[in-house]
Amino acid sequence: MRGRATRQGLGSARRLALALLGAWVLIATVMLWPSPVIQLRSCLVRERVVWAPHVVLAAHAYGTVAAYLRIDAHGRLAAVAPATRAEAEVHAREQALPFEPHDGSTISPGVVDARVQLASPGRDWEGYAHGTRAAVAGGVTTVVDGPFGSDPPATGKHELQLHMRAAATSALSSHVGFLAGLTPSLARDALGLFALAGSGALGFYAVLSPMHDAAGARPPAGGDF
């Protein structure tokens, strides 16, 4: 009896160890996997020096300062420094770059909206083109689209890829990332979570109450929500 109990205890310990190992592998994959974001490609990118009298800088948490921003040939921010307009113009001339002043304007880092509901594909009340255009009008340069409210919801690898293709073929005004829906069955499926994380989900979104939505987000009878 003692030998049998010992074998059962070792079996339970092995199962627990494997479960813990699987959990760590899943967490590491979700954290380290290169998560794709559908990026906006602009045809207007050119290397230049931009100046404004009001620029939001991390070193100046309260208020703004006059500063220039040097934009490289890929549209990325290469340098930022406090400067008067005259100083910024001298810097542009020394770098042989066009000078682009924005008198009376404020420049701030783009805001990331970590959860929006663009209702695409399958719904018609907003969509990627309209939603990202509205986001940019409010200073948001990246949106992360929620999994529900669309048809189908992004609760599986195939459905998530449908969302990504819908965004990639839309007239985007901002970058777009994606959340996957965490359902009860998916929460118990480590391999399914692994596959969904590897398909491009930036994270998982869970609803802890029954979904009843007049816009069409209510799941079908017996749905996994």
PDB file of N, CA, C and O in Angstrom, residues 118-128 149-153 162-163 166 215-217:
ATOM      1  N   LEU A 118     -13.975  48.741 -32.540  1.00  0.00           N
ATOM      2  CA  LEU A 118     -14.182  49.241 -33.898  1.00  0.00           C
ATOM      3  C   LEU A 118     -15.214  48.441 -34.677  1.00  0.00           C
ATOM      4  O   LEU A 118     -15.569  48.815 -35.791  1.00  0.00           O
ATOM      5  N   ALA A 119     -15.692  47.339 -34.086  1.00  0.00           N
ATOM      6  CA  ALA A 119     -16.844  46.595 -34.627  1.00  0.00           C
ATOM      7  C   ALA A 119     -16.653  46.146 -36.065  1.00  0.00           C
ATOM      8  O   ALA A 119     -17.577  46.198 -36.870  1.00  0.00           O
ATOM      9  N   SER A 120     -15.454  45.709 -36.380  1.00  0.00           N
ATOM     10  CA  SER A 120     -15.190  45.192 -37.716  1.00  0.00           C
ATOM     11  C   SER A 120     -14.306  43.948 -37.575  1.00  0.00           C
ATOM     12  O   SER A 120     -13.448  43.909 -36.683  1.00  0.00           O
ATOM     13  N   PRO A 121     -14.578  42.927 -38.378  1.00  0.00           N
ATOM     14  CA  PRO A 121     -15.549  42.820 -39.468  1.00  0.00           C
ATOM     15  C   PRO A 121     -16.943  42.437 -38.981  1.00  0.00           C
ATOM     16  O   PRO A 121     -17.117  42.093 -37.827  1.00  0.00           O
ATOM     17  N   GLY A 122     -17.890  42.526 -39.900  1.00  0.00           N
ATOM     18  CA  GLY A 122     -19.237  42.026 -39.637  1.00  0.00           C
ATOM     19  C   GLY A 122     -20.235  43.032 -39.135  1.00  0.00           C
ATOM     20  O   GLY A 122     -21.432  42.766 -39.145  1.00  0.00           O
ATOM     21  N   ARG A 123     -19.792  44.196 -38.662  1.00  0.00           N
ATOM     22  CA  ARG A 123     -20.717  45.238 -38.215  1.00  0.00           C
ATOM     23  C   ARG A 123     -20.468  46.492 -39.046  1.00  0.00           C
ATOM     24  O   ARG A 123     -19.431  46.634 -39.681  1.00  0.00           O
ATOM     25  N   ASP A 124     -21.392  47.428 -39.018  1.00  0.00           N
ATOM     26  CA  ASP A 124     -21.263  48.567 -39.921  1.00  0.00           C
ATOM     27  C   ASP A 124     -21.406  49.924 -39.233  1.00  0.00           C
ATOM     28  O   ASP A 124     -21.589  50.938 -39.892  1.00  0.00           O
ATOM     29  N   TRP A 125     -21.302  49.972 -37.879  1.00  0.00           N
ATOM     30  CA  TRP A 125     -21.531  51.279 -37.252  1.00  0.00           C
ATOM     31  C   TRP A 125     -20.245  52.079 -37.034  1.00  0.00           C
ATOM     32  O   TRP A 125     -20.287  53.225 -36.655  1.00  0.00           O
ATOM     33  N   GLU A 126     -19.053  51.485 -37.263  1.00  0.00           N
ATOM     34  CA  GLU A 126     -17.835  52.295 -37.175  1.00  0.00           C
ATOM     35  C   GLU A 126     -16.804  51.795 -38.182  1.00  0.00           C
ATOM     36  O   GLU A 126     -16.653  52.371 -39.241  1.00  0.00           O
ATOM     37  N   GLY A 127     -16.080  50.753 -37.873  1.00  0.00           N
ATOM     38  CA  GLY A 127     -15.092  50.230 -38.812  1.00  0.00           C
ATOM     39  C   GLY A 127     -13.722  50.860 -38.614  1.00  0.00           C
ATOM     40  O   GLY A 127     -13.559  51.870 -37.924  1.00  0.00           O
ATOM     41  N   TYR A 128     -12.706  50.249 -39.233  1.00  0.00           N
ATOM     42  CA  TYR A 128     -11.326  50.685 -39.033  1.00  0.00           C
ATOM     43  C   TYR A 128     -11.048  52.064 -39.626  1.00  0.00           C
ATOM     44  O   TYR A 128     -10.350  52.882 -39.014  1.00  0.00           O
ATOM     45  N   GLY A 149     -18.074  42.492 -30.091  1.00  0.00           N
ATOM     46  CA  GLY A 149     -18.836  43.506 -30.810  1.00  0.00           C
ATOM     47  C   GLY A 149     -18.712  43.379 -32.308  1.00  0.00           C
ATOM     48  O   GLY A 149     -19.348  44.109 -33.056  1.00  0.00           O
ATOM     49  N   SER A 150     -17.873  42.479 -32.791  1.00  0.00           N
ATOM     50  CA  SER A 150     -17.725  42.221 -34.220  1.00  0.00           C
ATOM     51  C   SER A 150     -18.284  40.828 -34.522  1.00  0.00           C
ATOM     52  O   SER A 150     -18.665  40.089 -33.621  1.00  0.00           O
ATOM     53  N   ASP A 151     -18.308  40.482 -35.783  1.00  0.00           N
ATOM     54  CA  ASP A 151     -18.843  39.181 -36.171  1.00  0.00           C
ATOM     55  C   ASP A 151     -17.932  38.563 -37.236  1.00  0.00           C
ATOM     56  O   ASP A 151     -17.908  39.029 -38.374  1.00  0.00           O
ATOM     57  N   PRO A 152     -17.126  37.557 -36.883  1.00  0.00           N
ATOM     58  CA  PRO A 152     -17.119  36.860 -35.587  1.00  0.00           C
ATOM     59  C   PRO A 152     -16.230  37.566 -34.566  1.00  0.00           C
ATOM     60  O   PRO A 152     -15.337  38.319 -34.945  1.00  0.00           O
ATOM     61  N   PRO A 153     -16.461  37.306 -33.268  1.00  0.00           N
ATOM     62  CA  PRO A 153     -15.551  37.841 -32.257  1.00  0.00           C
ATOM     63  C   PRO A 153     -14.185  37.154 -32.355  1.00  0.00           C
ATOM     64  O   PRO A 153     -14.092  36.009 -32.806  1.00  0.00           O
ATOM     65  N   LEU A 162      -8.883  37.106 -39.240  1.00  0.00           N
ATOM     66  CA  LEU A 162      -9.899  37.828 -40.012  1.00  0.00           C
ATOM     67  C   LEU A 162      -9.909  39.303 -39.631  1.00  0.00           C
ATOM     68  O   LEU A 162     -10.004  40.182 -40.497  1.00  0.00           O
ATOM     69  N   HIS A 163      -9.807  39.593 -38.325  1.00  0.00           N
ATOM     70  CA  HIS A 163      -9.759  40.982 -37.863  1.00  0.00           C
ATOM     71  C   HIS A 163      -8.523  41.685 -38.409  1.00  0.00           C
ATOM     72  O   HIS A 163      -8.590  42.840 -38.859  1.00  0.00           O
ATOM     73  N   ALA A 166      -8.916  42.442 -42.081  1.00  0.00           N
ATOM     74  CA  ALA A 166      -9.866  43.541 -42.293  1.00  0.00           C
ATOM     75  C   ALA A 166      -9.197  44.887 -42.054  1.00  0.00           C
ATOM     76  O   ALA A 166      -9.428  45.855 -42.794  1.00  0.00           O
ATOM     77  N   ALA A 215     -26.099  46.222 -29.673  1.00  0.00           N
ATOM     78  CA  ALA A 215     -25.430  46.402 -30.954  1.00  0.00           C
ATOM     79  C   ALA A 215     -25.093  45.079 -31.615  1.00  0.00           C
ATOM     80  O   ALA A 215     -24.471  45.051 -32.671  1.00  0.00           O
ATOM     81  N   GLY A 216     -25.422  43.968 -30.986  1.00  0.00           N
ATOM     82  CA  GLY A 216     -25.199  42.699 -31.642  1.00  0.00           C
ATOM     83  C   GLY A 216     -24.118  41.840 -31.025  1.00  0.00           C
ATOM     84  O   GLY A 216     -23.739  40.829 -31.607  1.00  0.00           O
ATOM     85  N   ALA A 217     -23.590  42.218 -29.872  1.00  0.00           N
ATOM     86  CA  ALA A 217     -22.502  41.453 -29.267  1.00  0.00           C
ATOM     87  C   ALA A 217     -22.989  40.262 -28.470  1.00  0.00           C
ATOM     88  O   ALA A 217     -22.209  39.491 -27.959  1.00  0.00           O
TER      89      ALA A 217
END
